[in-house]
Coordinates of C-alpha atoms in Angstrom, one line a residue:
M150 CA 21.4 10.5 -76.0
R151 CA 19.4 7.7 -74.1
R152 CA 21.7 8.0 -71.1
I153 CA 21.2 11.9 -70.7
P154 CA 18.1 11.5 -68.8
L155 CA 19.8 9.2 -66.3
L156 CA 22.6 11.8 -65.8
V157 CA 20.6 13.9 -63.2
P158 CA 19.5 11.1 -61.0
A159 CA 22.9 9.5 -61.1
L160 CA 24.5 12.7 -60.1
W161 CA 22.0 13.1 -57.4
L162 CA 22.8 9.6 -56.1
L163 CA 26.5 10.2 -56.3
G164 CA 26.4 13.5 -54.4
F165 CA 23.8 12.9 -51.8
V166 CA 24.0 9.1 -51.3
A167 CA 27.4 7.7 -52.3
A168 CA 29.6 10.9 -51.2
P169 CA 28.2 10.8 -47.6
L170 CA 28.6 7.0 -47.4
V171 CA 32.3 7.4 -48.4
L172 CA 32.8 10.1 -45.9
V173 CA 31.4 8.1 -43.1
L174 CA 33.5 5.2 -44.0
V175 CA 36.6 7.5 -43.9
L176 CA 35.7 8.8 -40.6
A177 CA 35.1 5.3 -39.1
I178 CA 38.8 4.3 -40.1
S179 CA 40.2 7.6 -38.8
Q180 CA 42.0 8.3 -35.7
S181 CA 40.3 10.3 -32.8
G182 CA 41.8 13.6 -32.0
S183 CA 41.3 16.7 -30.0
G184 CA 41.4 19.2 -32.8
V185 CA 38.5 20.7 -34.9
P186 CA 37.2 18.5 -36.5
P187 CA 38.1 15.9 -33.7
F188 CA 39.7 13.4 -36.0
V189 CA 42.8 12.5 -37.9
L190 CA 42.5 11.1 -41.4
P191 CA 44.2 7.8 -41.9
Y192 CA 46.4 9.1 -44.6
T193 CA 49.8 10.5 -44.7
A194 CA 52.0 11.6 -47.6
A195 CA 54.8 9.3 -46.6
G196 CA 52.8 6.1 -45.8
G197 CA 49.6 6.5 -47.8
W198 CA 46.3 5.1 -46.5
Q199 CA 46.7 3.5 -43.1
P200 CA 43.2 2.6 -41.9
N201 CA 42.6 2.5 -38.1
W202 CA 40.2 -0.2 -37.0
D203 CA 40.2 0.6 -33.3
A204 CA 36.6 2.0 -33.6
F205 CA 35.2 -1.3 -35.1
G206 CA 37.1 -3.1 -32.4
L207 CA 35.6 -1.0 -29.7
L208 CA 32.2 -2.0 -30.9
L209 CA 32.8 -5.6 -30.8
E210 CA 34.5 -5.5 -27.4
D211 CA 32.3 -3.1 -25.4
D212 CA 29.0 -4.5 -24.4
Y213 CA 27.6 -1.0 -24.1
Y214 CA 27.5 -0.5 -27.9
L215 CA 26.4 -4.1 -28.5
S216 CA 23.5 -3.8 -26.2
A217 CA 22.4 -0.5 -27.8
F218 CA 22.7 -2.1 -31.2
L219 CA 20.7 -5.3 -30.3
R220 CA 18.0 -3.2 -28.4
S221 CA 17.5 -1.0 -31.5
L222 CA 16.9 -3.9 -33.6
R223 CA 14.5 -5.4 -31.1
V224 CA 12.7 -2.1 -30.9
A225 CA 12.5 -1.8 -34.6
G226 CA 11.2 -5.4 -35.0
V227 CA 8.4 -5.0 -32.5
T228 CA 7.4 -1.6 -34.0
A229 CA 7.4 -3.2 -37.5
A230 CA 5.2 -6.2 -36.2
L231 CA 2.8 -4.0 -34.5
C232 CA 2.4 -1.8 -37.6
L233 CA 1.7 -4.8 -39.5
L234 CA -0.9 -6.2 -37.0
L235 CA -2.6 -2.8 -37.1
G236 CA -2.0 -1.9 -40.7
F237 CA -3.1 -5.1 -42.3
P238 CA -6.8 -4.8 -41.4
M239 CA -6.8 -1.1 -42.2
A240 CA -5.3 -1.8 -45.6
L241 CA -7.8 -4.7 -46.2
G242 CA -10.7 -2.6 -45.3
I243 CA -9.5 0.1 -47.6
A244 CA -9.0 -2.3 -50.5
R245 CA -12.4 -3.9 -50.0
A246 CA -14.2 -0.5 -49.5
A247 CA -16.3 1.1 -52.4
R248 CA -14.1 2.7 -55.0
R249 CA -15.4 6.2 -54.2
W250 CA -14.3 5.7 -50.5
R251 CA -10.8 4.5 -51.0
M252 CA -9.1 7.8 -51.9
P253 CA -10.6 9.5 -48.7
L254 CA -9.7 6.6 -46.5
L255 CA -6.0 6.7 -47.9
M256 CA -6.0 10.5 -47.4
A257 CA -7.1 9.8 -43.7
V258 CA -4.1 7.4 -43.3
L259 CA -1.8 10.0 -44.7
L260 CA -3.3 12.9 -42.7
P261 CA -0.7 12.8 -39.8
F262 CA 1.9 13.5 -42.4
W263 CA 0.3 16.8 -43.1
T264 CA 1.4 18.2 -39.7
G265 CA 4.9 18.6 -38.3
F266 CA 6.6 15.5 -36.8
M267 CA 7.6 17.3 -33.6
P268 CA 4.0 18.4 -32.8
R269 CA 2.7 14.9 -33.3
I270 CA 5.3 13.4 -31.0
G271 CA 4.8 16.3 -28.4
A272 CA 1.0 15.4 -28.4
W273 CA 1.8 12.0 -27.0
T274 CA 3.7 13.8 -24.0
G275 CA 0.5 15.7 -23.3
I276 CA -1.5 12.6 -23.5
L277 CA 0.6 10.4 -21.4
R278 CA 1.8 12.7 -18.7
D279 CA 0.7 12.5 -15.2
Q280 CA -1.8 15.2 -15.7
G281 CA -2.7 14.1 -19.2
W282 CA -5.8 12.8 -20.8
V283 CA -5.3 9.1 -20.1
N284 CA -4.7 9.5 -16.4
G285 CA -7.5 12.2 -16.2
V286 CA -9.9 9.8 -17.7
L287 CA -8.9 6.8 -15.5
R288 CA -9.3 9.0 -12.3
S289 CA -12.6 10.4 -13.4
L290 CA -13.8 6.8 -13.7
G291 CA -12.4 5.9 -10.3
W292 CA -10.2 3.2 -11.6
I293 CA -6.9 4.7 -10.3
D294 CA -6.0 6.8 -7.2
A295 CA -2.6 7.9 -8.3
P296 CA -1.4 8.7 -11.9
L297 CA 0.2 6.0 -13.8
P298 CA 3.8 6.5 -14.9
L299 CA 3.0 6.2 -18.6
L300 CA 5.3 8.8 -20.0
Y301 CA 9.0 7.9 -20.5
S302 CA 8.3 4.3 -20.7
D303 CA 8.6 1.5 -23.2
T304 CA 4.9 1.7 -23.7
A305 CA 5.0 5.5 -24.6
M306 CA 7.9 4.8 -26.9
F307 CA 6.1 2.1 -28.8
L308 CA 2.9 4.1 -29.1
G309 CA 4.9 7.0 -30.6
M310 CA 6.9 4.7 -33.0
V311 CA 3.8 2.9 -34.1
H312 CA 1.9 6.1 -34.6
A313 CA 4.8 7.7 -36.6
Y314 CA 5.4 4.6 -38.9
L315 CA 2.0 3.1 -39.2
P316 CA 1.4 4.6 -42.7
F317 CA 4.5 3.2 -44.0
A318 CA 2.9 -0.4 -43.5
V319 CA -0.5 0.6 -44.6
L320 CA 0.4 1.9 -48.1
P321 CA 2.4 -1.1 -49.3
L322 CA -0.2 -3.5 -47.8
Y323 CA -2.9 -1.7 -49.7
A324 CA -1.1 -1.8 -52.9
S325 CA -0.7 -5.6 -52.6
L326 CA -4.2 -6.3 -51.3
S327 CA -5.9 -4.1 -54.1
R328 CA -4.3 -6.2 -56.8
L329 CA -5.5 -9.6 -55.5
D330 CA -7.7 -11.6 -57.7
R331 CA -10.9 -11.9 -55.7
T332 CA -12.0 -14.8 -57.9
L333 CA -9.5 -16.9 -55.9
E334 CA -11.2 -16.1 -52.6
D335 CA -14.7 -16.8 -54.2
A336 CA -13.6 -20.2 -55.6
A337 CA -12.2 -21.2 -52.2
G338 CA -15.5 -20.1 -50.6
D339 CA -17.5 -22.0 -53.2
L340 CA -15.6 -25.1 -52.4
G341 CA -16.7 -24.9 -48.7
A342 CA -13.8 -23.1 -47.0
R343 CA -14.8 -20.8 -44.2
P344 CA -13.9 -17.1 -44.2
W345 CA -11.0 -17.6 -41.9
V346 CA -9.6 -20.4 -43.8
V347 CA -9.9 -18.4 -47.0
F348 CA -8.0 -15.7 -45.3
L349 CA -5.2 -17.9 -44.0
T350 CA -4.8 -20.0 -47.2
V351 CA -5.5 -17.5 -49.9
T352 CA -5.6 -13.8 -48.9
L353 CA -2.5 -13.9 -46.5
P354 CA -0.2 -15.9 -48.7
L355 CA -0.9 -13.7 -51.8
A356 CA -0.4 -10.6 -49.6
A357 CA 2.9 -11.8 -48.2
P358 CA 5.2 -9.7 -50.5
G359 CA 3.4 -6.6 -49.5
A360 CA 3.5 -7.6 -45.9
L361 CA 7.4 -8.2 -46.2
A362 CA 7.8 -4.8 -47.9
A363 CA 5.7 -3.1 -45.3
F364 CA 7.8 -4.7 -42.5
L365 CA 11.0 -3.6 -44.1
L366 CA 9.8 0.1 -44.6
V367 CA 9.1 0.4 -40.9
F368 CA 11.9 -1.7 -39.7
I369 CA 14.6 0.2 -41.6
P370 CA 14.0 3.8 -40.4
A371 CA 12.8 2.6 -36.9
A372 CA 16.2 0.9 -36.1
G373 CA 17.9 4.3 -36.2
E374 CA 15.2 6.4 -34.7
Y375 CA 16.4 9.0 -32.2
V376 CA 13.7 11.5 -31.6
I377 CA 10.8 9.3 -30.3
P378 CA 12.9 7.4 -27.8
E379 CA 14.5 10.5 -26.6
L380 CA 11.2 12.2 -26.0
L381 CA 8.9 9.4 -25.0
G382 CA 11.3 6.4 -24.0
P383 CA 12.7 5.8 -20.7
P384 CA 16.0 7.5 -19.7
D385 CA 17.8 4.2 -19.7
A386 CA 16.8 3.2 -23.2
Q387 CA 20.2 3.4 -25.0
L388 CA 19.4 2.9 -28.6
V389 CA 21.7 3.3 -31.7
G390 CA 20.4 6.8 -32.4
R391 CA 21.0 8.1 -28.8
V392 CA 24.4 6.5 -28.7
L393 CA 25.3 8.1 -32.0
W394 CA 24.2 11.6 -30.9
Q395 CA 26.2 11.1 -27.6
E396 CA 29.3 10.0 -29.4
F397 CA 29.1 12.6 -32.0
F398 CA 28.1 15.7 -30.0
Q399 CA 29.0 14.9 -26.3
N400 CA 32.1 12.6 -26.5
R401 CA 33.1 14.1 -29.8
D402 CA 34.3 10.7 -30.9
W403 CA 33.5 10.8 -34.6
P404 CA 35.3 7.6 -35.5
V405 CA 33.3 5.5 -33.1
A406 CA 30.0 7.3 -34.1
S407 CA 30.8 6.6 -37.8
A408 CA 31.7 3.0 -37.1
L409 CA 28.3 2.5 -35.3
A410 CA 26.6 4.0 -38.3
V411 CA 28.4 1.8 -40.6
A412 CA 27.6 -1.3 -38.6
L413 CA 23.9 -0.3 -38.5
L414 CA 23.9 0.1 -42.2
L415 CA 25.5 -3.4 -42.8
A416 CA 22.9 -4.9 -40.6
L417 CA 20.0 -3.1 -42.5
I418 CA 21.3 -4.2 -45.8
L419 CA 20.9 -7.9 -44.9
P420 CA 17.1 -8.0 -44.8
I421 CA 16.9 -5.6 -47.9
R422 CA 19.0 -8.3 -49.9
L423 CA 16.9 -11.1 -48.5
F424 CA 13.7 -9.3 -49.9
Q425 CA 15.5 -8.9 -53.3
R426 CA 16.2 -12.5 -53.4
L427 CA 12.8 -13.6 -52.6
E428 CA 11.2 -11.2 -55.2
A429 CA 13.7 -12.7 -57.9
R430 CA 12.5 -16.2 -57.2
K431 CA 9.0 -15.4 -58.2

């Protein structure tokens, strides 16, 4: 009887997590074809399962896929680092605010999620375009004569990424900072430590698990982001999400697209396992 409540989530994970992963793995070891769907399963009645590893070999041999993979990880790392830099003071301010103000401040952080994802990203297009608000203000101040090429650049892409994923960093940081024992900071201050020394030696180390969780919560979805780089990033920004879309819909090479998805999944499992090991050592 105790296992019955676990049956529903187990079936949910099996049907919507495990089954799609198995399907992607099967596609990755299949052979490309010209039919519908454009692949041939690696199974025959006579020979059984005969995996085809050509898709994974192509990922290792072609610099195009490797560069897209590495650039996606770099963009995700920079996005996560920027979200930490911006989210830490926000979370600290909310945690140190009066109790009656904490919930309204958290609601303000979550406010962007109350609107659609595409309108929020589309707003950056209007802000950063040549006739947008930023160039309009700079022109009115006389600081520029010609509009700055802000849209379709790395700057626009990172602005959109940080704006979209910042709440994922603020919430775990707030959860970690709100549980800190303030008496430790007070004791360090009573012993003569300056505020910045207290922050570096007491507050920051105690908040490190929350900071690592915040980094991973941003890094993992940002590594496979497709919409924001496509709408705001430079045309030559070949990230994993864009390459996946091209291979799947344009080139119709489902095995290569699936192999790239598997490689990205394996790369993202490593930081998750590292975080779990660090948590287990406490």
